[in-house]
PDB file of C-alpha atoms in Angstrom:
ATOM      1  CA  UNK A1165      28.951 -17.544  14.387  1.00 82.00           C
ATOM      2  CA  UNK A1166      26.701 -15.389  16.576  1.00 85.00           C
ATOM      3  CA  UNK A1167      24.260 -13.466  14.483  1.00 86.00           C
ATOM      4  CA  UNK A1168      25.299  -9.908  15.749  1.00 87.00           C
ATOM      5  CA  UNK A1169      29.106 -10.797  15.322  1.00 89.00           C
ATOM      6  CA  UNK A1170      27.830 -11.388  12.051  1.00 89.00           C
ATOM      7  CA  UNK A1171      26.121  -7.999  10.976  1.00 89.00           C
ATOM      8  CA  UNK A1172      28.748  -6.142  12.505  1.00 91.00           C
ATOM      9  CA  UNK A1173      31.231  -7.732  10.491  1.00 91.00           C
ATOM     10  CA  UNK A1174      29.198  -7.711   7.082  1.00 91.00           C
ATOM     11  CA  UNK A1175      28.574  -3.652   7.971  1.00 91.00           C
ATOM     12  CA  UNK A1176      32.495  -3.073   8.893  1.00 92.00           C
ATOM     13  CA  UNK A1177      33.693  -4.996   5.856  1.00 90.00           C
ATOM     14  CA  UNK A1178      31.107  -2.848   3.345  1.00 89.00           C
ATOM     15  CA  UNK A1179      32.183   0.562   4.811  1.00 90.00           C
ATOM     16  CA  UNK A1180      35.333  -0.112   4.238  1.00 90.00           C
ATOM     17  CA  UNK A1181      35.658  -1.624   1.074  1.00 89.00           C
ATOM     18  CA  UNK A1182      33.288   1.374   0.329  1.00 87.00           C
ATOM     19  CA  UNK A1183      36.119   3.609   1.037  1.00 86.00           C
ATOM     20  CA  UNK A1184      39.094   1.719   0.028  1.00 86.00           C
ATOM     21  CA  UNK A1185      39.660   0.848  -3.264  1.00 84.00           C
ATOM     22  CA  UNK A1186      40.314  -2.941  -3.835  1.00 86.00           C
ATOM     23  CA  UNK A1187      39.469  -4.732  -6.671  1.00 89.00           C
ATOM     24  CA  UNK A1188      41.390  -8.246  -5.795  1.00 90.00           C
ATOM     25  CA  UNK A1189      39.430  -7.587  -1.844  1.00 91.00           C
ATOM     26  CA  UNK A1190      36.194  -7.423  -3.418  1.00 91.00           C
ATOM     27  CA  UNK A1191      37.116 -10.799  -5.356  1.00 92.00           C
ATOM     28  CA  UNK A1192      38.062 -12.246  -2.283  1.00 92.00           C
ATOM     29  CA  UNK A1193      34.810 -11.294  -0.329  1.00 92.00           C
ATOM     30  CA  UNK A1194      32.547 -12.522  -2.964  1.00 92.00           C
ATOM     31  CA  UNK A1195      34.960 -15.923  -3.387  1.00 93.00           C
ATOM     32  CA  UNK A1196      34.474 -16.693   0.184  1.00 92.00           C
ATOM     33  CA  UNK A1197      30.532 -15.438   0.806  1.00 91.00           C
ATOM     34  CA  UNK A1198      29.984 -17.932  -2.446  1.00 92.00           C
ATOM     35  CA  UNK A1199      31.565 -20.646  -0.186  1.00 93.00           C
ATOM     36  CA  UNK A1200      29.937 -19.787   2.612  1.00 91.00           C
ATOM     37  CA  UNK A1201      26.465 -20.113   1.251  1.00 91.00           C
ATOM     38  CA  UNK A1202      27.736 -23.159  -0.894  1.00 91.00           C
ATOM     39  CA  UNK A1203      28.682 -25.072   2.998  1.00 91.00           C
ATOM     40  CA  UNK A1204      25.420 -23.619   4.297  1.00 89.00           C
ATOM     41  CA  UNK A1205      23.647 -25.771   1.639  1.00 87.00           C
ATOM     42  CA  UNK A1206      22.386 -22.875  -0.023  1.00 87.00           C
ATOM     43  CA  UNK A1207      18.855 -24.045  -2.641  1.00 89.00           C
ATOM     44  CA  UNK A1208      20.630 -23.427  -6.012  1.00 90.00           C
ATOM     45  CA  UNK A1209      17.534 -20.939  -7.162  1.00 90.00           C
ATOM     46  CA  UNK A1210      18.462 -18.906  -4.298  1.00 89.00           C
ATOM     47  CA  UNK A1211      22.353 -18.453  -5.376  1.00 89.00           C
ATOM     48  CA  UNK A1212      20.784 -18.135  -8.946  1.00 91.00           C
ATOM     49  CA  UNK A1213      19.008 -15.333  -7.935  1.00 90.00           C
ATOM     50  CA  UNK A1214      21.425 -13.857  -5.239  1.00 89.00           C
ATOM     51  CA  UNK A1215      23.887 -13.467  -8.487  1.00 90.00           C
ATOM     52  CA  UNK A1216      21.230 -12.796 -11.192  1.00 91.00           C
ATOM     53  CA  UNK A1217      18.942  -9.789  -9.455  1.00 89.00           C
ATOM     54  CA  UNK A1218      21.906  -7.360  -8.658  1.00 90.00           C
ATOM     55  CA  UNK A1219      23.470  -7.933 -11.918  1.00 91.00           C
ATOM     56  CA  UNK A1220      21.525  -5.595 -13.549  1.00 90.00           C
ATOM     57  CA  UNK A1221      22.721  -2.573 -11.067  1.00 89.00           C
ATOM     58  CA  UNK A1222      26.209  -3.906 -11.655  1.00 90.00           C
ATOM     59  CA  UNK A1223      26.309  -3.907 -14.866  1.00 91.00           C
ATOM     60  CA  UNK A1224      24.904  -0.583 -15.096  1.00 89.00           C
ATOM     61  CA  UNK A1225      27.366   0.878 -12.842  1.00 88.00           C
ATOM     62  CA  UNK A1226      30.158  -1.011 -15.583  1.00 88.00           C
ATOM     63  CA  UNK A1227      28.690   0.721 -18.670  1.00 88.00           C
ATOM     64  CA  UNK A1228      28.341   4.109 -17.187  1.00 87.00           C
ATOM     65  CA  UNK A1229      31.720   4.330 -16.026  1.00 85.00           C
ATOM     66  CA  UNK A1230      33.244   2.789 -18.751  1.00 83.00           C
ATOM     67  CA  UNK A1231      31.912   2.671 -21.817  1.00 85.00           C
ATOM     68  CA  UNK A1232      29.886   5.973 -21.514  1.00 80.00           C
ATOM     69  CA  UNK A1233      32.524   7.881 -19.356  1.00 77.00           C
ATOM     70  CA  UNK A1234      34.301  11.037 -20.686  1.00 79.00           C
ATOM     71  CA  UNK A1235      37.049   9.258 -18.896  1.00 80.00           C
ATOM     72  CA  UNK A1236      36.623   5.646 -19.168  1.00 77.00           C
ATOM     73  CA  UNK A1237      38.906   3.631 -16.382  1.00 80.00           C
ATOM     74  CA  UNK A1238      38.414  -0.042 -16.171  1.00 84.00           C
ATOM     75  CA  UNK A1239      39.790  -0.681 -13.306  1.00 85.00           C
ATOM     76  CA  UNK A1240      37.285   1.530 -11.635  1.00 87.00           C
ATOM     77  CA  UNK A1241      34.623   0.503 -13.476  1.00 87.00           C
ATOM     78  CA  UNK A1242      34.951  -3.135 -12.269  1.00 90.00           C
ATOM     79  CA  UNK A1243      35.793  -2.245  -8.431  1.00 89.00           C
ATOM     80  CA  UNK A1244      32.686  -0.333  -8.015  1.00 89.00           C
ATOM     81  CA  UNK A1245      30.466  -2.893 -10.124  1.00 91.00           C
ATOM     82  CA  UNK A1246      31.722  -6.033  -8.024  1.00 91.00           C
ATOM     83  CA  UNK A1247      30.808  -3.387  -4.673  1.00 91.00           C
ATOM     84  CA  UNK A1248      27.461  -4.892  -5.564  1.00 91.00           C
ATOM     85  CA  UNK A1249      27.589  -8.577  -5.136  1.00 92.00           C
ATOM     86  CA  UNK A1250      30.465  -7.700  -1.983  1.00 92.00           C
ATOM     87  CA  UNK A1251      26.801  -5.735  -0.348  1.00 92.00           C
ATOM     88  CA  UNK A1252      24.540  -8.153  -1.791  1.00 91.00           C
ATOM     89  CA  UNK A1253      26.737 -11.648  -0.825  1.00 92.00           C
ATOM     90  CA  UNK A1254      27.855 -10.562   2.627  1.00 91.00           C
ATOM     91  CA  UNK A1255      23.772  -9.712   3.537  1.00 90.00           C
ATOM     92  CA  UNK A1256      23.212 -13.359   2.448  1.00 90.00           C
ATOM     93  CA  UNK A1257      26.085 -14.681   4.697  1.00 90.00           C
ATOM     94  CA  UNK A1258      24.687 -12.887   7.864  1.00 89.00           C
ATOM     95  CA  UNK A1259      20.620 -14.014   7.083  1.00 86.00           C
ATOM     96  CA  UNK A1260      21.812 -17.390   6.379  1.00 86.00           C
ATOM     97  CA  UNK A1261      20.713 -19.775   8.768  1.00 83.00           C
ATOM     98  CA  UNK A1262      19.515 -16.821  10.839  1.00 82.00           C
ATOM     99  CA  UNK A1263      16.208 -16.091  11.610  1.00 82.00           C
ATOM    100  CA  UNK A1264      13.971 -13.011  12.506  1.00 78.00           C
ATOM    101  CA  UNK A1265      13.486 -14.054  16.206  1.00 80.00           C
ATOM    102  CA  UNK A1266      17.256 -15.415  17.056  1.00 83.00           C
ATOM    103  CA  UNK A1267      18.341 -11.925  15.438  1.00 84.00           C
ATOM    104  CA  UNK A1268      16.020 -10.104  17.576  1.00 81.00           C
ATOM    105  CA  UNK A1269      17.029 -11.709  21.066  1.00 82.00           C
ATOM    106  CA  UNK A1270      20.736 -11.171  19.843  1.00 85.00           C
ATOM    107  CA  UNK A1271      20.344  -7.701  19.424  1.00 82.00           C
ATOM    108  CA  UNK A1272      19.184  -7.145  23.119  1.00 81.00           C
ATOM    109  CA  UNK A1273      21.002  -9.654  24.729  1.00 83.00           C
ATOM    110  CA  UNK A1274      24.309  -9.497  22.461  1.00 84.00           C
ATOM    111  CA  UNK A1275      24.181  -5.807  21.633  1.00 83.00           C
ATOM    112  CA  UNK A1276      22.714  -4.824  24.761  1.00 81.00           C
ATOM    113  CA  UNK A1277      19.955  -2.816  23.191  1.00 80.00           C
ATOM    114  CA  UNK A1278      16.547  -2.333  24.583  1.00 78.00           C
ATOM    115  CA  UNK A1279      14.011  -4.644  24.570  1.00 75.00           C
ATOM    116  CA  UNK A1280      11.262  -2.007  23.047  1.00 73.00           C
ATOM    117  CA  UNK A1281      13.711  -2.024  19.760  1.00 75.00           C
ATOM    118  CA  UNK A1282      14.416  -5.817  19.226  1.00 74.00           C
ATOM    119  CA  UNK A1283      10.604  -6.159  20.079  1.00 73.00           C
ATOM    120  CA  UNK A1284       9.964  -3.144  17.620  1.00 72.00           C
ATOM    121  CA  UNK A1285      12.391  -5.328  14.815  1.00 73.00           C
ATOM    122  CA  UNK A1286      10.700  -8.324  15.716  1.00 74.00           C
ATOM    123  CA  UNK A1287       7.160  -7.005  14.642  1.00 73.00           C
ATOM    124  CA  UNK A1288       8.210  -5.312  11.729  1.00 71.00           C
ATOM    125  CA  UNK A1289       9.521  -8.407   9.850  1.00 74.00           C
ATOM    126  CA  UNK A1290       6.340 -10.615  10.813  1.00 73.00           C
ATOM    127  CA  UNK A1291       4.196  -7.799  10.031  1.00 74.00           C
ATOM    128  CA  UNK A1292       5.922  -7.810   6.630  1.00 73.00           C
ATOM    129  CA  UNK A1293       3.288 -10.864   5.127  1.00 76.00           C
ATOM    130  CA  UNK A1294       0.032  -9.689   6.849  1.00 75.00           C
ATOM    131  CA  UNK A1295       0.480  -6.341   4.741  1.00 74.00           C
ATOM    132  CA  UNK A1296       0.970  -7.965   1.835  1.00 77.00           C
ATOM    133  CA  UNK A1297      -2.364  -9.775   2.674  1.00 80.00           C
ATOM    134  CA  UNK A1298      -3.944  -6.985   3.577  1.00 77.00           C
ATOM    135  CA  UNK A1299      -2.914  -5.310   0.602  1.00 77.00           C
ATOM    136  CA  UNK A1300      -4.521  -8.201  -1.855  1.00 80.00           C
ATOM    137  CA  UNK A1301      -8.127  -8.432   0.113  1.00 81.00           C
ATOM    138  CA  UNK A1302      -7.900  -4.307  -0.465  1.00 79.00           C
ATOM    139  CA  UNK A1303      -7.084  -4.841  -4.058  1.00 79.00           C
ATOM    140  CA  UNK A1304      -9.529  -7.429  -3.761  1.00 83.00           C
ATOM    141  CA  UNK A1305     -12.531  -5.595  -2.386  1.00 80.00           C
ATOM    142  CA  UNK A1306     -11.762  -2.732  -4.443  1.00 78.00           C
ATOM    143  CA  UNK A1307     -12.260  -4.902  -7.699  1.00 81.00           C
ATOM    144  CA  UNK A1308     -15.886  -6.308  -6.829  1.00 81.00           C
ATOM    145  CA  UNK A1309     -17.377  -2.844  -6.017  1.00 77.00           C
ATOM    146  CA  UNK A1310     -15.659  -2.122  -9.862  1.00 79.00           C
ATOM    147  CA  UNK A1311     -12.421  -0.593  -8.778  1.00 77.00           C
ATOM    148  CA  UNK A1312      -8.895  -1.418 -10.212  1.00 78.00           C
ATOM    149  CA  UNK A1313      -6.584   0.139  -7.761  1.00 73.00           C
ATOM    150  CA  UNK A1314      -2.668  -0.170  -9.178  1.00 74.00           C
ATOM    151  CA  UNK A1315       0.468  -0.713  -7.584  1.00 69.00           C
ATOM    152  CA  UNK A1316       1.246   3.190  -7.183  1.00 72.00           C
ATOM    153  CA  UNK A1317      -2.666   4.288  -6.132  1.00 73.00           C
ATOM    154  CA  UNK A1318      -2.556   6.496  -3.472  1.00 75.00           C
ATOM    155  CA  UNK A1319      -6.359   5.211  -2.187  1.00 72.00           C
ATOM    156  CA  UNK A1320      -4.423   1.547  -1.529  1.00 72.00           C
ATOM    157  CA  UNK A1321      -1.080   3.075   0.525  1.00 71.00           C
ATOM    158  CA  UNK A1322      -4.156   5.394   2.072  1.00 74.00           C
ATOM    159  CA  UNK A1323      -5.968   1.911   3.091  1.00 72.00           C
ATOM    160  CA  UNK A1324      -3.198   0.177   3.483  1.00 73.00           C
ATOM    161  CA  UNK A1325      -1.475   2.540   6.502  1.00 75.00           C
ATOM    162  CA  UNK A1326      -5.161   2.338   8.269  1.00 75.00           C
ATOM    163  CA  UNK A1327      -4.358  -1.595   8.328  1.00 74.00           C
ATOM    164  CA  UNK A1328      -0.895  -0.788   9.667  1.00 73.00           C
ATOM    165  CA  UNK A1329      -2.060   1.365  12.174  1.00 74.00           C
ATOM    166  CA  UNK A1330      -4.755  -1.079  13.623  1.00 75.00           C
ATOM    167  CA  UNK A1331      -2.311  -3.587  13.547  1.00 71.00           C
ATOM    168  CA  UNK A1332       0.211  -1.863  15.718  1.00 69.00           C
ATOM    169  CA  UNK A1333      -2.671  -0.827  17.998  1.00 71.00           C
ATOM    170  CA  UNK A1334      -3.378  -4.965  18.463  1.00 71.00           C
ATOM    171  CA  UNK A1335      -0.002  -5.724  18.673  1.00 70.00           C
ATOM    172  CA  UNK A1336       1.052  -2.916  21.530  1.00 68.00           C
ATOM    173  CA  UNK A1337      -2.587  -4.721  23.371  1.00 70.00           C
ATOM    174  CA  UNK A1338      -1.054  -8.462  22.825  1.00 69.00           C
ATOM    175  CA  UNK A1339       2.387  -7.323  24.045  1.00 67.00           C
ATOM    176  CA  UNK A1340       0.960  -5.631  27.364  1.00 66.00           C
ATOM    177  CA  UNK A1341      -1.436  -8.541  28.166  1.00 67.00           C
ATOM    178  CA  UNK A1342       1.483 -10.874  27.956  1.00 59.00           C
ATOM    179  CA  UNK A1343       2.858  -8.720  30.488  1.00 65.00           C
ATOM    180  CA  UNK A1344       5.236  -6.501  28.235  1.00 63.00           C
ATOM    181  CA  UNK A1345       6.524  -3.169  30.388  1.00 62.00           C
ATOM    182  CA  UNK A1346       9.215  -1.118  28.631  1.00 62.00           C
ATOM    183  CA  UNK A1347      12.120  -0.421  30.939  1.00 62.00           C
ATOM    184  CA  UNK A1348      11.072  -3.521  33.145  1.00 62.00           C
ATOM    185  CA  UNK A1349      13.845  -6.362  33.150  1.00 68.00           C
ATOM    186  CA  UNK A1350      13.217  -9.472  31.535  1.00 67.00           C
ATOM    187  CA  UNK A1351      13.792 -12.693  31.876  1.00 66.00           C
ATOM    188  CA  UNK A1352      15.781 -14.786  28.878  1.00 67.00           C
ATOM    189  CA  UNK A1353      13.815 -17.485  27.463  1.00 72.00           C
ATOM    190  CA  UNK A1354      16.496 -18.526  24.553  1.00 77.00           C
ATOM    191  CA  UNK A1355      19.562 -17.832  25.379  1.00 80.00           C
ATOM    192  CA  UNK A1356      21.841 -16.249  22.533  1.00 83.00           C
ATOM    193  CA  UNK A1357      25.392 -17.530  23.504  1.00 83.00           C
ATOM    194  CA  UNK A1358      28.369 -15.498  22.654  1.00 84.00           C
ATOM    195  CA  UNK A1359      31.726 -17.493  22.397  1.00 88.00           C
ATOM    196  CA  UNK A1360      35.069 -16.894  22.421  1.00 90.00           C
ATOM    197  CA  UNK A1361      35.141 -19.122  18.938  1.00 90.00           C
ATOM    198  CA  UNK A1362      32.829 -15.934  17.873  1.00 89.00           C
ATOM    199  CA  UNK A1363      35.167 -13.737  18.771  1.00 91.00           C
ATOM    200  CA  UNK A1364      38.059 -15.324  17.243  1.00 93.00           C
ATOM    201  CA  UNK A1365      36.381 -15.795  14.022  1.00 91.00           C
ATOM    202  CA  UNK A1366      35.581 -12.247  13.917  1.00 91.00           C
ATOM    203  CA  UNK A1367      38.752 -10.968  14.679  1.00 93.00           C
ATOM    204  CA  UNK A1368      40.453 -13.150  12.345  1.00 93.00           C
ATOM    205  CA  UNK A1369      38.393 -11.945   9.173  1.00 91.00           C
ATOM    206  CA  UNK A1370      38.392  -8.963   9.716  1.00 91.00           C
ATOM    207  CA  UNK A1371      42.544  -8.852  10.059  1.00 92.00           C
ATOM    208  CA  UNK A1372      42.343 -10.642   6.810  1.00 91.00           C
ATOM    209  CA  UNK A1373      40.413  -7.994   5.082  1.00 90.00           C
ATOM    210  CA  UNK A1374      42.022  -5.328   5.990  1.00 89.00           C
ATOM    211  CA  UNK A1375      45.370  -6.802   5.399  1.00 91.00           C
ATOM    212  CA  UNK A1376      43.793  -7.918   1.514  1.00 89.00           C
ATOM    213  CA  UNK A1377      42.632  -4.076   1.490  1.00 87.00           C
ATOM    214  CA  UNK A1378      46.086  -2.575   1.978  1.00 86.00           C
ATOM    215  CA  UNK A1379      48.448  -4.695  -0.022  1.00 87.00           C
ATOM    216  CA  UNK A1380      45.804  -5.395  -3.103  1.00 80.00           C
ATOM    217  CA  UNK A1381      44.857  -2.933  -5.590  1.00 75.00           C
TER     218      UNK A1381
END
């Protein structure tokens, strides 16, 4: 399914499950994301993890609404705690099998947004692991002159927004030397097809959910 068809759907079916209540929908979503990863050949520490790390805001939700409410109501109680994993699975779905670049040239040739803001997505995600190295030769550097600068030290974020700022400086230089001009038309290297299969797919899910929202409780 195309990429875009796919966060559009994932975003559609959150909103409204966040403003219908539907306990048996929410079952449902997280039944079928579970498959949908499981087909995808989903690395069992990943679906360990995908059901492990938002447990912990889940089950919080559970015991505040529940067992430390004025007015406890189970049923409540368990349809916003399984809103979690609905959020949390249908995010896998779309990234699955999806990566940074096709997601990029989907938004602008799918979506029809401009270039300068799949470009602009595009850099943020693969700036993502030179921060975090240019966060550890900080950290570094900082600890041979005798320095132990934590996780929530204002000198590091300080440092570490110089780095960003250089780096966008370089990238905006690499982008216009390659011949990058915002509002200039471009030509499409990969094309991102969008299919009538697409289409029906999304259509026919999201029918489905909304039917599951308004006859389930």
């Amino acid at each position: 399914m195309n990429s875009s068809l796919k966060f559009i759907l994932a975003f559609i079916i959150s909103l409204e499950i966040s403003l219908k209540a539907s306990l048996t929908t929410n079952l449902i979503v997280i039944a079928f994301a579970l498959i949908y990863l499981l087909v995808t050949r989903i690395k069992i520490k990943e679906l360990i993890l995908l059901i492990a790390v938002p447990f912990i805001a889940s089950f919080t939700i559970f015991a505040t609404l529940f067992w430390f409410s004025p007015t406890p109501d189970a049923y409540y109680a368990w349809n916003l705690s399984t809103r979690v994993y609905v959020y949390t699975l249908t995010i896998a779905c779309v990234t699955r099998n999806t990566t940074a670049t096709d997601f990029a040239r989907s938004l602008e040739q799918n979506l029809h947004l401009p270039s300068k803001f799949a470009y602009g997505v595009l850099a943020a995600i693969n700036i993502i692991p030179r921060m975090k190295t240019a966060v550890k030769q900080i950290r570094t550097s900082a600890m041979m002159r005798g320095m132990y600068l934590s996780f929530w030290s204002p000198v590091l974020y300080f440092k570490a927004i110089l780095v960003a700022l250089n780096s966008a400086d370089n990238l905006a230089q690499g982008m216009e030397s390659h011949g990058y001009v915002e509002g200039q038309k471009r030509a499409t290297i990969v094309a991102i097809p969008l299919t009538k299969k697409d289409w029906l797919i999304f259509f026919t899910l999201l029918i489905l959910v909304n039917i599951s929202l308004f006859i389930f409780k």
